[in-house]
């Protein structure tokens, strides 16, 4: 399969003021997604982040972009799957579809369009065979299911309206509306919509950076393998124990695990710092790698088709050469911050462990960082205050080696590409019982 974007999901968090789900009269609401997968995609410019045929583009409400599949046939047998945040007590789903490539009349005629398809609701596995019309504009499809959870919808193409110029089928947009007995929370879906806008902006920024020959620390896509794994339970110590026992992390990052334990042992003696980045851009959205937000974290379930970047998703978080670390006068310790309750008193707090520079002469350098992030996020049930903690350990060259949290641990493999440090792959162990391995996508 060609690379597809997965916006990752969540880490285990501290959640305050959690409310029980509120029931209401069945209400239809738009549900948004930034997590779209497909059997294939025509990503001719994906190495430069400039493609406009990525599966995620069916969710952006922009007819000038589209998912375009890349199978040798005209699209029959291909599929696209849109995942949404789980919505319980759902009874009906309405889809609005822009069939074909609706960038222009010429583009519509140039690419095959869907003629017949099977729509499947997930996880209910309710199927409906549908025939679409060969026209531009919106078309609607409605399905009903027994009251229960709704997590996504899959379209599986059965036949197509052929095109003279191309065999690559296109769908411009797919909107999803769900009817549920749970009370609607528009703020939650607004955050979901914002996540896709952030993804688009990130891809555009990365594309411009590549055009200007700015060096990025990540490639455009990684190949992911996911296997079951016996999770030991939450906590920094337990995740470090898991790393020790893992065949990959325990071998390749043994020194970093030892260092993380040292950081944990002296965590309340570390000095408070403010961490910035000399490169202002955030890390780009990458297929197979999650750049998480607190909104992602608040969902409570990891996506297991990607490894995670640090929550502090800046160039400075992954490469010490891009860091701007400034001492902070207050003496707030990690334990004191972790015990805070109620509204957040600060968005991000950080502590640094410093050590001698490699040359033994220069000023001490950052060997490890501890990040605490607090924020208010929207959920389906209202809004919650979320606190998350992570430990970052850097190798002697100043590259991020591991991230340790209470419900996951990551290790990153680095290499040189044209003299620049690049992440070649990585390994994630997730509390939910999944081990995720990333390697450089074969097209590289």
PDB file of N, CA and C in Angstrom, residues 344-406:
ATOM      1  N   UNK A 344      -5.362  24.818  34.779  1.00  0.00           N
ATOM      2  CA  UNK A 344      -3.921  24.872  34.536  1.00  0.00           C
ATOM      3  C   UNK A 344      -3.369  26.234  34.937  1.00  0.00           C
ATOM      4  N   UNK A 345      -2.239  26.216  35.616  1.00  0.00           N
ATOM      5  CA  UNK A 345      -1.567  27.458  35.982  1.00  0.00           C
ATOM      6  C   UNK A 345      -0.536  27.864  34.932  1.00  0.00           C
ATOM      7  N   UNK A 346      -0.168  26.916  34.069  1.00  0.00           N
ATOM      8  CA  UNK A 346       0.766  27.201  32.972  1.00  0.00           C
ATOM      9  C   UNK A 346       0.559  26.142  31.903  1.00  0.00           C
ATOM     10  N   UNK A 347       0.761  26.513  30.642  1.00  0.00           N
ATOM     11  CA  UNK A 347       0.583  25.542  29.566  1.00  0.00           C
ATOM     12  C   UNK A 347       1.641  24.460  29.577  1.00  0.00           C
ATOM     13  N   UNK A 348       2.898  24.853  29.398  1.00  0.00           N
ATOM     14  CA  UNK A 348       4.022  23.921  29.417  1.00  0.00           C
ATOM     15  C   UNK A 348       4.973  24.292  30.542  1.00  0.00           C
ATOM     16  N   UNK A 349       5.485  23.278  31.230  1.00  0.00           N
ATOM     17  CA  UNK A 349       6.586  23.468  32.173  1.00  0.00           C
ATOM     18  C   UNK A 349       7.656  22.454  31.802  1.00  0.00           C
ATOM     19  N   UNK A 350       8.916  22.779  32.076  1.00  0.00           N
ATOM     20  CA  UNK A 350       9.995  21.869  31.697  1.00  0.00           C
ATOM     21  C   UNK A 350      11.137  21.969  32.691  1.00  0.00           C
ATOM     22  N   UNK A 351      11.884  20.885  32.765  1.00  0.00           N
ATOM     23  CA  UNK A 351      13.070  20.805  33.608  1.00  0.00           C
ATOM     24  C   UNK A 351      14.195  20.190  32.773  1.00  0.00           C
ATOM     25  N   UNK A 352      15.423  20.600  33.004  1.00  0.00           N
ATOM     26  CA  UNK A 352      16.551  20.130  32.194  1.00  0.00           C
ATOM     27  C   UNK A 352      17.609  19.468  33.064  1.00  0.00           C
ATOM     28  N   UNK A 353      18.178  18.401  32.514  1.00  0.00           N
ATOM     29  CA  UNK A 353      19.380  17.801  33.090  1.00  0.00           C
ATOM     30  C   UNK A 353      20.536  18.125  32.153  1.00  0.00           C
ATOM     31  N   UNK A 354      21.561  18.772  32.674  1.00  0.00           N
ATOM     32  CA  UNK A 354      22.697  19.162  31.850  1.00  0.00           C
ATOM     33  C   UNK A 354      23.927  18.332  32.199  1.00  0.00           C
ATOM     34  N   UNK A 355      24.831  18.245  31.233  1.00  0.00           N
ATOM     35  CA  UNK A 355      26.093  17.539  31.430  1.00  0.00           C
ATOM     36  C   UNK A 355      27.192  18.204  30.634  1.00  0.00           C
ATOM     37  N   UNK A 356      28.421  17.758  30.847  1.00  0.00           N
ATOM     38  CA  UNK A 356      29.553  18.345  30.146  1.00  0.00           C
ATOM     39  C   UNK A 356      29.440  18.133  28.648  1.00  0.00           C
ATOM     40  N   UNK A 357      29.898  19.113  27.890  1.00  0.00           N
ATOM     41  CA  UNK A 357      29.934  18.992  26.436  1.00  0.00           C
ATOM     42  C   UNK A 357      30.951  17.936  26.036  1.00  0.00           C
ATOM     43  N   UNK A 358      30.809  17.431  24.814  1.00  0.00           N
ATOM     44  CA  UNK A 358      31.674  16.359  24.335  1.00  0.00           C
ATOM     45  C   UNK A 358      33.144  16.772  24.324  1.00  0.00           C
ATOM     46  N   UNK A 359      33.407  18.064  24.088  1.00  0.00           N
ATOM     47  CA  UNK A 359      34.802  18.510  24.040  1.00  0.00           C
ATOM     48  C   UNK A 359      35.376  18.812  25.423  1.00  0.00           C
ATOM     49  N   UNK A 360      34.520  18.737  26.457  1.00  0.00           N
ATOM     50  CA  UNK A 360      34.984  18.972  27.814  1.00  0.00           C
ATOM     51  C   UNK A 360      35.321  20.412  28.127  1.00  0.00           C
ATOM     52  N   UNK A 361      35.115  21.303  27.171  1.00  0.00           N
ATOM     53  CA  UNK A 361      35.485  22.708  27.343  1.00  0.00           C
ATOM     54  C   UNK A 361      34.269  23.624  27.252  1.00  0.00           C
ATOM     55  N   UNK A 362      33.399  23.357  26.272  1.00  0.00           N
ATOM     56  CA  UNK A 362      32.229  24.199  26.049  1.00  0.00           C
ATOM     57  C   UNK A 362      31.279  24.133  27.242  1.00  0.00           C
ATOM     58  N   UNK A 363      30.300  25.022  27.246  1.00  0.00           N
ATOM     59  CA  UNK A 363      29.308  25.057  28.321  1.00  0.00           C
ATOM     60  C   UNK A 363      28.531  23.743  28.374  1.00  0.00           C
ATOM     61  N   UNK A 364      28.048  23.368  29.565  1.00  0.00           N
ATOM     62  CA  UNK A 364      27.262  22.134  29.675  1.00  0.00           C
ATOM     63  C   UNK A 364      26.085  22.120  28.702  1.00  0.00           C
ATOM     64  N   UNK A 365      25.762  20.937  28.203  1.00  0.00           N
ATOM     65  CA  UNK A 365      24.685  20.787  27.230  1.00  0.00           C
ATOM     66  C   UNK A 365      23.531  20.015  27.858  1.00  0.00           C
ATOM     67  N   UNK A 366      22.362  20.125  27.251  1.00  0.00           N
ATOM     68  CA  UNK A 366      21.184  19.412  27.733  1.00  0.00           C
ATOM     69  C   UNK A 366      21.314  17.930  27.393  1.00  0.00           C
ATOM     70  N   UNK A 367      21.272  17.096  28.403  1.00  0.00           N
ATOM     71  CA  UNK A 367      21.303  15.645  28.218  1.00  0.00           C
ATOM     72  C   UNK A 367      19.899  15.045  28.227  1.00  0.00           C
ATOM     73  N   UNK A 368      19.001  15.709  28.968  1.00  0.00           N
ATOM     74  CA  UNK A 368      17.625  15.212  29.060  1.00  0.00           C
ATOM     75  C   UNK A 368      16.701  16.368  29.410  1.00  0.00           C
ATOM     76  N   UNK A 369      15.450  16.241  28.988  1.00  0.00           N
ATOM     77  CA  UNK A 369      14.402  17.197  29.329  1.00  0.00           C
ATOM     78  C   UNK A 369      13.227  16.444  29.934  1.00  0.00           C
ATOM     79  N   UNK A 370      12.535  17.096  30.840  1.00  0.00           N
ATOM     80  CA  UNK A 370      11.266  16.590  31.371  1.00  0.00           C
ATOM     81  C   UNK A 370      10.202  17.621  31.029  1.00  0.00           C
ATOM     82  N   UNK A 371       9.155  17.182  30.359  1.00  0.00           N
ATOM     83  CA  UNK A 371       8.083  18.093  29.943  1.00  0.00           C
ATOM     84  C   UNK A 371       6.806  17.794  30.706  1.00  0.00           C
ATOM     85  N   UNK A 372       6.152  18.853  31.169  1.00  0.00           N
ATOM     86  CA  UNK A 372       4.802  18.743  31.701  1.00  0.00           C
ATOM     87  C   UNK A 372       3.898  19.666  30.911  1.00  0.00           C
ATOM     88  N   UNK A 373       2.799  19.145  30.408  1.00  0.00           N
ATOM     89  CA  UNK A 373       1.873  19.977  29.632  1.00  0.00           C
ATOM     90  C   UNK A 373       0.481  19.864  30.233  1.00  0.00           C
ATOM     91  N   UNK A 374      -0.168  20.994  30.391  1.00  0.00           N
ATOM     92  CA  UNK A 374      -1.516  21.035  30.952  1.00  0.00           C
ATOM     93  C   UNK A 374      -2.391  21.890  30.048  1.00  0.00           C
ATOM     94  N   UNK A 375      -3.616  21.449  29.834  1.00  0.00           N
ATOM     95  CA  UNK A 375      -4.530  22.215  29.004  1.00  0.00           C
ATOM     96  C   UNK A 375      -5.952  21.719  29.139  1.00  0.00           C
ATOM     97  N   UNK A 376      -6.880  22.534  28.705  1.00  0.00           N
ATOM     98  CA  UNK A 376      -8.294  22.186  28.712  1.00  0.00           C
ATOM     99  C   UNK A 376      -8.680  21.742  27.314  1.00  0.00           C
ATOM    100  N   UNK A 377      -9.252  20.559  27.212  1.00  0.00           N
ATOM    101  CA  UNK A 377      -9.603  20.025  25.901  1.00  0.00           C
ATOM    102  C   UNK A 377     -11.080  19.651  25.880  1.00  0.00           C
ATOM    103  N   UNK A 378     -11.656  19.726  24.701  1.00  0.00           N
ATOM    104  CA  UNK A 378     -13.051  19.342  24.517  1.00  0.00           C
ATOM    105  C   UNK A 378     -13.150  17.837  24.326  1.00  0.00           C
ATOM    106  N   UNK A 379     -14.160  17.226  24.953  1.00  0.00           N
ATOM    107  CA  UNK A 379     -14.472  15.818  24.751  1.00  0.00           C
ATOM    108  C   UNK A 379     -15.934  15.716  24.345  1.00  0.00           C
ATOM    109  N   UNK A 380     -16.372  14.528  23.999  1.00  0.00           N
ATOM    110  CA  UNK A 380     -17.785  14.358  23.653  1.00  0.00           C
ATOM    111  C   UNK A 380     -18.696  14.683  24.830  1.00  0.00           C
ATOM    112  N   UNK A 381     -18.171  14.569  26.062  1.00  0.00           N
ATOM    113  CA  UNK A 381     -18.990  14.771  27.251  1.00  0.00           C
ATOM    114  C   UNK A 381     -18.858  16.164  27.852  1.00  0.00           C
ATOM    115  N   UNK A 382     -18.059  17.016  27.255  1.00  0.00           N
ATOM    116  CA  UNK A 382     -17.852  18.350  27.802  1.00  0.00           C
ATOM    117  C   UNK A 382     -16.418  18.772  27.604  1.00  0.00           C
ATOM    118  N   UNK A 383     -15.773  19.241  28.666  1.00  0.00           N
ATOM    119  CA  UNK A 383     -14.362  19.609  28.590  1.00  0.00           C
ATOM    120  C   UNK A 383     -13.655  19.135  29.849  1.00  0.00           C
ATOM    121  N   UNK A 384     -12.411  18.737  29.695  1.00  0.00           N
ATOM    122  CA  UNK A 384     -11.610  18.218  30.794  1.00  0.00           C
ATOM    123  C   UNK A 384     -10.266  18.928  30.847  1.00  0.00           C
ATOM    124  N   UNK A 385      -9.693  18.981  32.036  1.00  0.00           N
ATOM    125  CA  UNK A 385      -8.321  19.439  32.199  1.00  0.00           C
ATOM    126  C   UNK A 385      -7.412  18.220  32.105  1.00  0.00           C
ATOM    127  N   UNK A 386      -6.419  18.301  31.241  1.00  0.00           N
ATOM    128  CA  UNK A 386      -5.538  17.166  30.963  1.00  0.00           C
ATOM    129  C   UNK A 386      -4.110  17.538  31.319  1.00  0.00           C
ATOM    130  N   UNK A 387      -3.418  16.640  32.029  1.00  0.00           N
ATOM    131  CA  UNK A 387      -2.002  16.811  32.340  1.00  0.00           C
ATOM    132  C   UNK A 387      -1.228  15.596  31.832  1.00  0.00           C
ATOM    133  N   UNK A 388      -0.152  15.865  31.135  1.00  0.00           N
ATOM    134  CA  UNK A 388       0.672  14.798  30.566  1.00  0.00           C
ATOM    135  C   UNK A 388       2.135  15.077  30.866  1.00  0.00           C
ATOM    136  N   UNK A 389       2.915  14.016  31.073  1.00  0.00           N
ATOM    137  CA  UNK A 389       4.328  14.130  31.440  1.00  0.00           C
ATOM    138  C   UNK A 389       5.177  13.246  30.527  1.00  0.00           C
ATOM    139  N   UNK A 390       6.333  13.744  30.103  1.00  0.00           N
ATOM    140  CA  UNK A 390       7.247  12.973  29.259  1.00  0.00           C
ATOM    141  C   UNK A 390       8.699  13.275  29.636  1.00  0.00           C
ATOM    142  N   UNK A 391       9.564  12.265  29.455  1.00  0.00           N
ATOM    143  CA  UNK A 391      11.007  12.405  29.649  1.00  0.00           C
ATOM    144  C   UNK A 391      11.689  12.211  28.303  1.00  0.00           C
ATOM    145  N   UNK A 392      12.579  13.141  27.924  1.00  0.00           N
ATOM    146  CA  UNK A 392      13.323  13.058  26.668  1.00  0.00           C
ATOM    147  C   UNK A 392      14.807  12.864  26.987  1.00  0.00           C
ATOM    148  N   UNK A 393      15.418  11.859  26.381  1.00  0.00           N
ATOM    149  CA  UNK A 393      16.852  11.604  26.546  1.00  0.00           C
ATOM    150  C   UNK A 393      17.541  11.776  25.198  1.00  0.00           C
ATOM    151  N   UNK A 394      18.665  12.514  25.187  1.00  0.00           N
ATOM    152  CA  UNK A 394      19.389  12.814  23.950  1.00  0.00           C
ATOM    153  C   UNK A 394      20.706  12.041  23.896  1.00  0.00           C
ATOM    154  N   UNK A 395      21.069  11.628  22.672  1.00  0.00           N
ATOM    155  CA  UNK A 395      22.332  10.910  22.505  1.00  0.00           C
ATOM    156  C   UNK A 395      23.498  11.903  22.501  1.00  0.00           C
ATOM    157  N   UNK A 396      24.752  11.416  22.497  1.00  0.00           N
ATOM    158  CA  UNK A 396      25.896  12.339  22.549  1.00  0.00           C
ATOM    159  C   UNK A 396      25.939  13.351  21.412  1.00  0.00           C
ATOM    160  N   UNK A 397      25.304  13.025  20.275  1.00  0.00           N
ATOM    161  CA  UNK A 397      25.259  13.958  19.144  1.00  0.00           C
ATOM    162  C   UNK A 397      24.120  14.961  19.265  1.00  0.00           C
ATOM    163  N   UNK A 398      23.339  14.865  20.336  1.00  0.00           N
ATOM    164  CA  UNK A 398      22.252  15.815  20.545  1.00  0.00           C
ATOM    165  C   UNK A 398      20.965  15.456  19.839  1.00  0.00           C
ATOM    166  N   UNK A 399      20.789  14.185  19.479  1.00  0.00           N
ATOM    167  CA  UNK A 399      19.573  13.732  18.803  1.00  0.00           C
ATOM    168  C   UNK A 399      18.674  13.015  19.807  1.00  0.00           C
ATOM    169  N   UNK A 400      17.375  13.212  19.695  1.00  0.00           N
ATOM    170  CA  UNK A 400      16.431  12.568  20.609  1.00  0.00           C
ATOM    171  C   UNK A 400      16.529  11.053  20.466  1.00  0.00           C
ATOM    172  N   UNK A 401      16.841  10.375  21.563  1.00  0.00           N
ATOM    173  CA  UNK A 401      16.997   8.920  21.534  1.00  0.00           C
ATOM    174  C   UNK A 401      15.727   8.207  21.968  1.00  0.00           C
ATOM    175  N   UNK A 402      15.186   8.592  23.130  1.00  0.00           N
ATOM    176  CA  UNK A 402      13.962   7.960  23.612  1.00  0.00           C
ATOM    177  C   UNK A 402      13.039   8.997  24.231  1.00  0.00           C
ATOM    178  N   UNK A 403      11.744   8.674  24.206  1.00  0.00           N
ATOM    179  CA  UNK A 403      10.711   9.394  24.947  1.00  0.00           C
ATOM    180  C   UNK A 403      10.066   8.391  25.888  1.00  0.00           C
ATOM    181  N   UNK A 404       9.982   8.743  27.161  1.00  0.00           N
ATOM    182  CA  UNK A 404       9.343   7.869  28.146  1.00  0.00           C
ATOM    183  C   UNK A 404       8.159   8.608  28.749  1.00  0.00           C
ATOM    184  N   UNK A 405       6.990   7.983  28.713  1.00  0.00           N
ATOM    185  CA  UNK A 405       5.793   8.514  29.363  1.00  0.00           C
ATOM    186  C   UNK A 405       5.218   7.423  30.251  1.00  0.00           C
ATOM    187  N   UNK A 406       4.105   7.706  30.904  1.00  0.00           N
ATOM    188  CA  UNK A 406       3.526   6.739  31.828  1.00  0.00           C
ATOM    189  C   UNK A 406       2.766   5.628  31.118  1.00  0.00           C
TER     190      UNK A 406
END
